[in-house]
């Protein structure tokens, strides 16, 4: 009946309204639209008769009307053009009155317990029609009045109609109002553009149900909305236009004009079901970009043959047409890379359709799904940067896990990090774009596996190259400008990002880059390469000069005349070193144009002279650094050094400039620390060759050392601090490090009568010399003809002897004795080529004396306490007058207070010590 009402409304071109009322056992169904006409009467009465109650089928006039027979045998069809009465009983009476038999013969299929009196033949109720004068209800063009049979539950029938009302308004768009007793259902359609409409159905409880509706040439599709957001429809049936028994599992309700079997429940065999999918992609394109995948059928088993055919056709339709929203980054893209904010199209929704919702379908371009790509969890930032890199890229809103299944159904190509890394190798973008690219990729690098996928990521270098693999590049976060390095893969500073470090990029400072062996090799082959020199100098401006290798000085730069010279053979204009050098120093002056271009800091860092330069080499193989007297220093080393570092050009310093030169050497940390190395070339050279007033520095004694007072001059240079003097200990005379040169100087000073050292100073000097006698090449020592005696006088060496036994010093004159200490006496004798006293003079103790022991004699106890002696072995011999007879190099008899012969100790003891004289005893 609703279908008939819809047809009538459509025919009349008026909004369709249907009213259903139940009055006792009478059901009234009234509607607006085209009234009954002659053809309608023919349709009502031209249907086939049935031997049983007709099925409740629906359709156009006639076919749909037979549905009333499910509940009634007495119907009135009232219309503004005339009314009819249709009745099974009146038809039977008419047939009887006309002599037409209505047999009651028992039929073969009659149930055995059936009432024999019950008729087996039912005359058709809709075959004959009688005019009546009744008119349809006011406001309606047609009214069908149905008098319910006794076996029909009227309330249940009304409830069933109530349940079907909303669906009927969906299926029959010509109807706008359907009222069942006091319950009213209304539908409203609002066009949204691009073929999309909003269909809202409101029930008696004011609850609104809303669908997006789209018409194609063969079908009408309805997509339910919930809270303003589209959702896939639950499993449903094909509606043609009302519900059939063909089960479907499509994401949208399908209402189609397709041939059905007479009972309107099943499709006619051969019906072209797949054609219903035509235009489905247009439906998807009409939706907001972020909602379009809701129309993709989910994988699963078909619920019917028709369902299987439709699902396959819909997927094929979606796969082969352009509707899938892809990223559009063309708008706002600038030459530098970044797009303006708002470039990516988005969907903005608020409220519900019909209640202020903004249906923003955007202007995002579309693509055929099989030609598009998706990157899982794509971000807007990454999407913008992937423009022209991967072609059609699914928008970020559709790239999360929730849409993975739908995109797989559409056969959209799935991208991974490894593929993005591979594609990046063909990208030509400015460095700033690459930094944004790495920043956009960083959130996706969550573990070592994802980091490994980006192993082939392209990286722009400072020299303009684009290389593959972060593990092959070097980062310097301190550089702010691009410096093209040809010997190292330095990342362009505008592209540098922490992600590169996570992916294996090596961090390097400017110092590391300038110490690279590859640069050393390049400079060795091409020291005058302009590009190489430019890169080195620009990088050196950012480096710590003290941390740079000295071989950078081999780069060639123009001097003031334009001649190319190694950097370490040039001085900066107005360099303070000029004032320290001899007039003919072989050093050029750097071109002022080069200074203006690169600055003094960079030029000094690579070895251009301002103060003293440095020579350095790791694992040196010999004295091949072109330094003054280097071979002599090398020959004196106990073993080859593992590293060589020295101040160069010391031999170019003017002798009168050494006070200032020392100040300069001490003021620079890199040269100051070389002065502090006593074994290094620098300190060695200064000790031997640097002269103050014509005296080598190594022949000056430190102001705080008194060992050589009266022998060596005291070092005195104005303006030096205590700390400076401590550093200079390594280049001044050191009592603990007697070198052959210092030994010569000490011997000469000891032999010089103009000096007046104290005997103790002489003794210490002799002791220091004797201690190193076995380490000196005595053949190279220049022995003076005079030596310093114990008395402090200088005497002829031929008359002197080295005192090795101290008691001989009590018997011989001090002018003939040279003394250091007893332990080193032999070495001193060897060094000075002098005899030992004990080997040159023989002594005999005269008189027997009183023999006792150290513990028995009071004098022994007193002597041990007086001189803090340890317990003594041997006899103690006491003499009232101890006399010794000398022979050999010295003769005569002398009186001495003490003497030692073997283990016997002879002591002269006054009688007052124990009251007994040795003679009396």
CSV table of C-alpha atoms in Angstrom, one decimal, residues 424-779:
chain,number,residue,atom,x,y,z
A,424,UNK,CA,65.1,9.7,-1.6
A,425,UNK,CA,68.1,9.0,-3.7
A,426,UNK,CA,66.5,10.6,-6.7
A,427,UNK,CA,65.2,13.7,-4.9
A,428,UNK,CA,66.6,17.2,-5.8
A,429,UNK,CA,65.8,19.5,-2.9
A,430,UNK,CA,67.5,22.4,-1.0
A,431,UNK,CA,69.3,21.4,2.2
A,432,UNK,CA,66.6,22.9,4.4
A,433,UNK,CA,64.1,20.5,2.9
A,434,UNK,CA,66.2,17.6,3.9
A,435,UNK,CA,66.3,18.7,7.5
A,436,UNK,CA,62.5,18.9,7.5
A,437,UNK,CA,62.4,15.5,5.8
A,438,UNK,CA,64.5,13.9,8.6
A,439,UNK,CA,62.4,15.6,11.2
A,440,UNK,CA,59.3,14.2,9.6
A,441,UNK,CA,60.8,10.7,9.5
A,442,UNK,CA,62.2,10.7,13.0
A,443,UNK,CA,58.9,9.7,14.8
A,444,UNK,CA,58.8,6.5,12.7
A,445,UNK,CA,62.3,5.3,13.9
A,446,UNK,CA,61.3,3.6,17.1
A,447,UNK,CA,63.7,0.6,17.2
A,448,UNK,CA,66.9,-0.8,15.6
A,449,UNK,CA,64.8,-2.5,12.9
A,450,UNK,CA,63.2,0.6,11.7
A,451,UNK,CA,66.5,2.4,11.8
A,452,UNK,CA,68.0,-0.4,9.6
A,453,UNK,CA,65.2,0.2,7.1
A,454,UNK,CA,66.5,3.8,6.6
A,455,UNK,CA,70.1,2.5,5.9
A,456,UNK,CA,69.9,3.7,2.3
A,457,UNK,CA,68.5,7.2,3.1
A,458,UNK,CA,70.0,9.9,1.0
A,459,UNK,CA,72.0,12.7,2.6
A,460,UNK,CA,73.1,16.1,1.1
A,461,UNK,CA,76.7,17.1,1.6
A,462,UNK,CA,78.2,20.5,2.1
A,463,UNK,CA,79.9,20.2,-1.3
A,464,UNK,CA,76.6,19.8,-3.2
A,465,UNK,CA,76.7,16.0,-3.6
A,466,UNK,CA,73.9,13.7,-2.6
A,467,UNK,CA,75.1,10.4,-1.1
A,468,UNK,CA,73.5,7.2,0.1
A,469,UNK,CA,73.6,6.1,3.7
A,470,UNK,CA,73.8,8.1,6.9
A,471,UNK,CA,76.6,5.7,8.1
A,472,UNK,CA,78.9,7.1,5.4
A,473,UNK,CA,78.6,10.7,6.4
A,474,UNK,CA,80.0,13.1,9.0
A,475,UNK,CA,78.2,15.6,11.1
A,476,UNK,CA,79.5,18.8,12.6
A,477,UNK,CA,76.8,20.5,14.6
A,478,UNK,CA,78.9,23.7,15.2
A,479,UNK,CA,79.2,24.7,11.5
A,480,UNK,CA,76.6,27.2,10.4
A,481,UNK,CA,77.6,27.6,6.8
A,482,UNK,CA,78.2,25.0,4.1
A,483,UNK,CA,81.9,24.3,3.5
A,484,UNK,CA,82.5,22.0,0.5
A,485,UNK,CA,84.9,19.3,1.7
A,486,UNK,CA,86.1,16.9,-1.0
A,487,UNK,CA,88.0,14.6,1.4
A,488,UNK,CA,85.1,14.0,3.8
A,489,UNK,CA,81.4,13.4,3.4
A,490,UNK,CA,80.3,16.4,5.6
A,491,UNK,CA,76.6,16.8,5.9
A,492,UNK,CA,75.3,20.2,4.8
A,493,UNK,CA,74.8,22.2,8.0
A,494,UNK,CA,71.3,23.3,6.9
A,495,UNK,CA,70.3,19.6,6.5
A,496,UNK,CA,71.9,18.3,9.7
A,497,UNK,CA,69.4,16.6,12.1
A,498,UNK,CA,69.8,14.3,15.2
A,499,UNK,CA,68.1,11.5,13.2
A,500,UNK,CA,71.3,11.1,11.1
A,501,UNK,CA,73.2,10.4,14.3
A,502,UNK,CA,70.6,7.7,15.3
A,503,UNK,CA,71.1,6.2,11.9
A,504,UNK,CA,74.8,5.9,12.2
A,505,UNK,CA,76.3,9.2,11.1
A,506,UNK,CA,79.6,10.0,12.7
A,507,UNK,CA,79.9,13.2,14.6
A,508,UNK,CA,83.1,15.1,13.9
A,509,UNK,CA,84.4,18.5,14.9
A,510,UNK,CA,86.2,20.9,12.7
A,511,UNK,CA,89.4,19.7,14.3
A,512,UNK,CA,88.5,16.1,13.4
A,513,UNK,CA,87.9,17.0,9.8
A,514,UNK,CA,91.1,19.0,9.5
A,515,UNK,CA,93.1,16.1,11.0
A,516,UNK,CA,91.6,13.5,8.5
A,517,UNK,CA,94.4,11.4,6.9
A,518,UNK,CA,92.5,11.8,3.6
A,519,UNK,CA,93.1,15.6,3.8
A,520,UNK,CA,96.8,15.0,4.6
A,521,UNK,CA,97.1,12.8,1.5
A,522,UNK,CA,95.3,15.4,-0.7
A,523,UNK,CA,97.5,18.2,0.6
A,524,UNK,CA,100.6,16.2,-0.1
A,525,UNK,CA,99.6,15.7,-3.7
A,526,UNK,CA,97.9,19.1,-4.3
A,527,UNK,CA,99.0,21.7,-1.8
A,528,UNK,CA,98.1,24.5,-4.1
A,529,UNK,CA,94.6,23.3,-5.1
A,530,UNK,CA,92.4,26.5,-4.7
A,531,UNK,CA,89.3,24.6,-3.7
A,532,UNK,CA,91.1,22.5,-1.2
A,533,UNK,CA,92.9,25.5,0.3
A,534,UNK,CA,89.6,27.4,0.4
A,535,UNK,CA,87.9,24.6,2.3
A,536,UNK,CA,90.7,24.1,4.7
A,537,UNK,CA,90.9,27.8,5.6
A,538,UNK,CA,87.1,28.2,5.9
A,539,UNK,CA,87.0,25.2,8.2
A,540,UNK,CA,90.0,26.3,10.2
A,541,UNK,CA,88.1,29.4,11.2
A,542,UNK,CA,85.8,27.2,13.3
A,543,UNK,CA,88.6,25.1,14.8
A,544,UNK,CA,90.7,25.2,17.9
A,545,UNK,CA,94.2,26.0,16.6
A,546,UNK,CA,95.9,24.0,19.4
A,547,UNK,CA,94.1,20.9,18.3
A,548,UNK,CA,95.1,21.0,14.6
A,549,UNK,CA,97.9,19.0,13.0
A,550,UNK,CA,101.0,21.0,12.0
A,551,UNK,CA,101.0,19.4,8.5
A,552,UNK,CA,98.3,21.8,7.6
A,553,UNK,CA,101.1,24.2,7.1
A,554,UNK,CA,101.9,22.6,3.8
A,555,UNK,CA,99.0,24.3,2.0
A,556,UNK,CA,100.4,26.9,-0.3
A,557,UNK,CA,99.4,30.6,-0.1
A,558,UNK,CA,100.5,33.7,-2.0
A,559,UNK,CA,103.1,35.9,-0.3
A,560,UNK,CA,103.2,39.7,-0.8
A,561,UNK,CA,104.8,39.3,-4.2
A,562,UNK,CA,102.3,36.7,-5.4
A,563,UNK,CA,104.6,33.7,-5.1
A,564,UNK,CA,103.1,30.6,-3.6
A,565,UNK,CA,104.8,29.4,-0.4
A,566,UNK,CA,103.8,26.8,2.2
A,567,UNK,CA,101.8,28.4,5.0
A,568,UNK,CA,104.4,27.5,7.6
A,569,UNK,CA,107.0,29.5,5.6
A,570,UNK,CA,104.9,32.7,5.8
A,571,UNK,CA,104.3,35.3,8.4
A,572,UNK,CA,101.2,37.4,8.8
A,573,UNK,CA,101.7,41.1,8.2
A,574,UNK,CA,102.8,42.8,11.4
A,575,UNK,CA,103.4,39.5,13.1
A,576,UNK,CA,105.3,40.0,16.5
A,577,UNK,CA,107.7,37.3,15.4
A,578,UNK,CA,109.3,39.7,12.9
A,579,UNK,CA,111.0,41.6,15.8
A,580,UNK,CA,112.7,38.4,17.1
A,581,UNK,CA,114.2,37.1,13.9
A,582,UNK,CA,117.6,37.8,12.2
A,583,UNK,CA,117.4,40.1,9.3
A,584,UNK,CA,117.9,37.4,6.7
A,585,UNK,CA,115.3,35.0,8.0
A,586,UNK,CA,113.9,32.9,5.1
A,587,UNK,CA,110.2,33.6,5.8
A,588,UNK,CA,107.8,35.4,3.5
A,589,UNK,CA,105.0,37.8,4.3
A,590,UNK,CA,101.4,36.6,3.5
A,591,UNK,CA,99.4,38.5,1.0
A,592,UNK,CA,97.1,41.0,2.7
A,593,UNK,CA,94.2,40.0,0.3
A,594,UNK,CA,94.3,36.5,1.7
A,595,UNK,CA,94.2,37.9,5.3
A,596,UNK,CA,91.3,40.1,4.4
A,597,UNK,CA,89.4,37.1,2.9
A,598,UNK,CA,89.9,34.5,5.6
A,599,UNK,CA,91.0,36.3,8.8
A,600,UNK,CA,94.0,35.9,11.0
A,601,UNK,CA,92.4,33.1,13.1
A,602,UNK,CA,92.1,30.7,10.3
A,603,UNK,CA,95.5,31.5,8.8
A,604,UNK,CA,97.3,31.1,12.2
A,605,UNK,CA,95.4,27.8,12.7
A,606,UNK,CA,97.0,26.3,9.5
A,607,UNK,CA,100.5,27.5,10.4
A,608,UNK,CA,100.9,31.0,9.0
A,609,UNK,CA,103.3,32.6,11.4
A,610,UNK,CA,102.3,35.1,14.0
A,611,UNK,CA,104.4,33.7,16.7
A,612,UNK,CA,106.5,30.6,16.8
A,613,UNK,CA,105.3,27.7,14.7
A,614,UNK,CA,105.0,24.0,15.6
A,615,UNK,CA,106.2,20.8,13.9
A,616,UNK,CA,104.5,17.6,14.8
A,617,UNK,CA,104.4,14.0,13.6
A,618,UNK,CA,102.9,10.8,14.9
A,619,UNK,CA,105.2,7.8,14.8
A,620,UNK,CA,108.3,9.7,13.5
A,621,UNK,CA,110.9,7.6,11.7
A,622,UNK,CA,113.9,9.9,12.1
A,623,UNK,CA,115.3,13.4,12.3
A,624,UNK,CA,113.7,14.5,9.0
A,625,UNK,CA,111.8,17.6,10.1
A,626,UNK,CA,114.4,20.2,8.9
A,627,UNK,CA,115.1,21.5,12.3
A,628,UNK,CA,118.4,22.9,13.4
A,629,UNK,CA,120.8,20.3,14.9
A,630,UNK,CA,117.9,17.8,15.0
A,631,UNK,CA,120.2,14.9,14.2
A,632,UNK,CA,122.3,15.5,17.4
A,633,UNK,CA,119.1,15.5,19.5
A,634,UNK,CA,117.8,12.4,17.9
A,635,UNK,CA,121.2,10.6,18.4
A,636,UNK,CA,121.1,11.3,22.1
A,637,UNK,CA,117.6,9.7,22.6
A,638,UNK,CA,117.6,6.4,24.5
A,639,UNK,CA,114.8,5.2,22.1
A,640,UNK,CA,112.8,6.6,19.2
A,641,UNK,CA,109.8,8.7,20.3
A,642,UNK,CA,106.2,7.7,19.5
A,643,UNK,CA,105.4,11.3,18.8
A,644,UNK,CA,107.4,14.3,17.7
A,645,UNK,CA,106.3,17.9,18.5
A,646,UNK,CA,108.7,20.8,18.5
A,647,UNK,CA,108.9,24.6,18.1
A,648,UNK,CA,110.4,25.5,14.7
A,649,UNK,CA,112.5,28.3,13.5
A,650,UNK,CA,114.3,28.7,16.9
A,651,UNK,CA,117.6,29.1,15.0
A,652,UNK,CA,116.2,32.2,13.3
A,653,UNK,CA,116.0,34.1,16.5
A,654,UNK,CA,118.5,36.9,16.9
A,655,UNK,CA,120.7,36.4,20.0
A,656,UNK,CA,119.8,39.8,21.4
A,657,UNK,CA,116.1,39.0,21.1
A,658,UNK,CA,116.1,35.9,23.3
A,659,UNK,CA,114.6,37.6,26.4
A,660,UNK,CA,111.6,38.7,24.3
A,661,UNK,CA,111.6,35.3,22.5
A,662,UNK,CA,111.3,33.5,25.9
A,663,UNK,CA,108.4,35.8,26.8
A,664,UNK,CA,106.7,34.9,23.5
A,665,UNK,CA,107.3,31.2,23.9
A,666,UNK,CA,105.9,31.2,27.4
A,667,UNK,CA,102.8,33.3,26.5
A,668,UNK,CA,101.4,30.7,24.0
A,669,UNK,CA,100.1,27.5,25.6
A,670,UNK,CA,101.1,25.3,22.6
A,671,UNK,CA,104.7,26.4,22.8
A,672,UNK,CA,104.8,26.8,26.6
A,673,UNK,CA,104.0,23.1,27.1
A,674,UNK,CA,106.9,22.2,24.8
A,675,UNK,CA,109.3,24.1,27.0
A,676,UNK,CA,108.1,22.0,29.9
A,677,UNK,CA,109.2,18.8,28.3
A,678,UNK,CA,112.8,18.3,29.4
A,679,UNK,CA,113.4,15.4,26.9
A,680,UNK,CA,111.9,17.2,23.9
A,681,UNK,CA,113.7,18.8,21.1
A,682,UNK,CA,112.6,22.3,22.1
A,683,UNK,CA,114.0,22.3,25.6
A,684,UNK,CA,117.1,20.5,24.4
A,685,UNK,CA,117.8,23.1,21.7
A,686,UNK,CA,117.2,26.0,24.0
A,687,UNK,CA,119.6,24.6,26.6
A,688,UNK,CA,122.4,24.3,23.9
A,689,UNK,CA,121.8,27.1,21.5
A,690,UNK,CA,119.7,29.9,23.0
A,691,UNK,CA,122.1,32.4,24.5
A,692,UNK,CA,121.8,35.3,26.9
A,693,UNK,CA,124.8,37.5,26.8
A,694,UNK,CA,126.6,34.8,24.8
A,695,UNK,CA,125.9,32.1,27.4
A,696,UNK,CA,123.7,29.1,26.6
A,697,UNK,CA,120.5,28.9,28.6
A,698,UNK,CA,121.6,25.5,29.8
A,699,UNK,CA,124.6,27.1,31.6
A,700,UNK,CA,122.4,29.4,33.8
A,701,UNK,CA,121.3,28.2,37.2
A,702,UNK,CA,117.7,28.7,38.3
A,703,UNK,CA,117.3,31.6,40.8
A,704,UNK,CA,115.9,29.2,43.4
A,705,UNK,CA,118.7,26.6,43.0
A,706,UNK,CA,121.9,27.1,45.2
A,707,UNK,CA,123.7,24.0,44.0
A,708,UNK,CA,126.0,25.9,41.6
A,709,UNK,CA,126.2,29.3,43.4
A,710,UNK,CA,129.5,30.9,42.5
A,711,UNK,CA,130.0,28.5,39.5
A,712,UNK,CA,127.2,29.3,37.1
A,713,UNK,CA,125.5,32.7,36.5
A,714,UNK,CA,122.0,33.1,37.8
A,715,UNK,CA,119.2,33.3,35.1
A,716,UNK,CA,117.6,36.7,35.2
A,717,UNK,CA,115.1,37.9,32.6
A,718,UNK,CA,112.8,40.7,33.7
A,719,UNK,CA,109.1,40.3,33.6
A,720,UNK,CA,108.9,36.5,34.2
A,721,UNK,CA,106.6,35.1,36.8
A,722,UNK,CA,107.3,32.4,39.3
A,723,UNK,CA,105.3,30.0,37.2
A,724,UNK,CA,107.4,31.0,34.1
A,725,UNK,CA,110.6,30.3,36.0
A,726,UNK,CA,109.4,26.9,37.0
A,727,UNK,CA,108.7,26.0,33.3
A,728,UNK,CA,112.2,27.2,32.4
A,729,UNK,CA,113.8,24.7,34.8
A,730,UNK,CA,113.9,22.3,31.9
A,731,UNK,CA,116.1,24.7,29.9
A,732,UNK,CA,118.4,25.9,32.7
A,733,UNK,CA,121.1,24.0,34.5
A,734,UNK,CA,119.6,21.1,36.4
A,735,UNK,CA,121.8,19.4,39.1
A,736,UNK,CA,119.8,16.2,38.6
A,737,UNK,CA,120.3,16.1,34.8
A,738,UNK,CA,124.0,16.7,34.1
A,739,UNK,CA,124.4,16.6,30.3
A,740,UNK,CA,127.7,16.5,28.5
A,741,UNK,CA,127.4,20.1,27.7
A,742,UNK,CA,126.6,21.1,31.3
A,743,UNK,CA,129.5,18.9,32.5
A,744,UNK,CA,131.9,20.8,30.2
A,745,UNK,CA,130.5,24.1,31.6
A,746,UNK,CA,130.8,22.9,35.2
A,747,UNK,CA,134.4,21.7,34.7
A,748,UNK,CA,135.3,25.0,33.1
A,749,UNK,CA,133.6,27.0,35.9
A,750,UNK,CA,135.4,24.9,38.5
A,751,UNK,CA,138.8,25.5,36.9
A,752,UNK,CA,138.2,29.3,36.5
A,753,UNK,CA,140.1,31.1,39.2
A,754,UNK,CA,137.7,34.1,38.8
A,755,UNK,CA,135.0,32.1,40.5
A,756,UNK,CA,134.9,31.7,44.3
A,757,UNK,CA,132.5,29.0,45.2
A,758,UNK,CA,132.3,27.7,48.8
A,759,UNK,CA,133.9,24.3,49.5
A,760,UNK,CA,130.4,22.8,50.0
A,761,UNK,CA,129.3,24.0,46.5
A,762,UNK,CA,132.5,22.6,45.0
A,763,UNK,CA,131.9,19.3,46.8
A,764,UNK,CA,128.3,19.1,45.5
A,765,UNK,CA,129.4,20.0,42.0
A,766,UNK,CA,132.0,17.2,42.1
A,767,UNK,CA,129.4,14.8,43.4
A,768,UNK,CA,126.9,15.6,40.6
A,769,UNK,CA,129.6,15.2,38.0
A,770,UNK,CA,130.8,11.9,39.4
A,771,UNK,CA,127.3,10.5,39.6
A,772,UNK,CA,127.0,10.7,35.7
A,773,UNK,CA,130.6,9.9,34.9
A,774,UNK,CA,129.6,6.4,33.6
A,775,UNK,CA,127.0,8.0,31.3
A,776,UNK,CA,129.2,10.5,29.7
A,777,UNK,CA,131.5,10.0,26.7
A,778,UNK,CA,134.7,11.0,28.5
A,779,UNK,CA,136.5,11.3,25.2
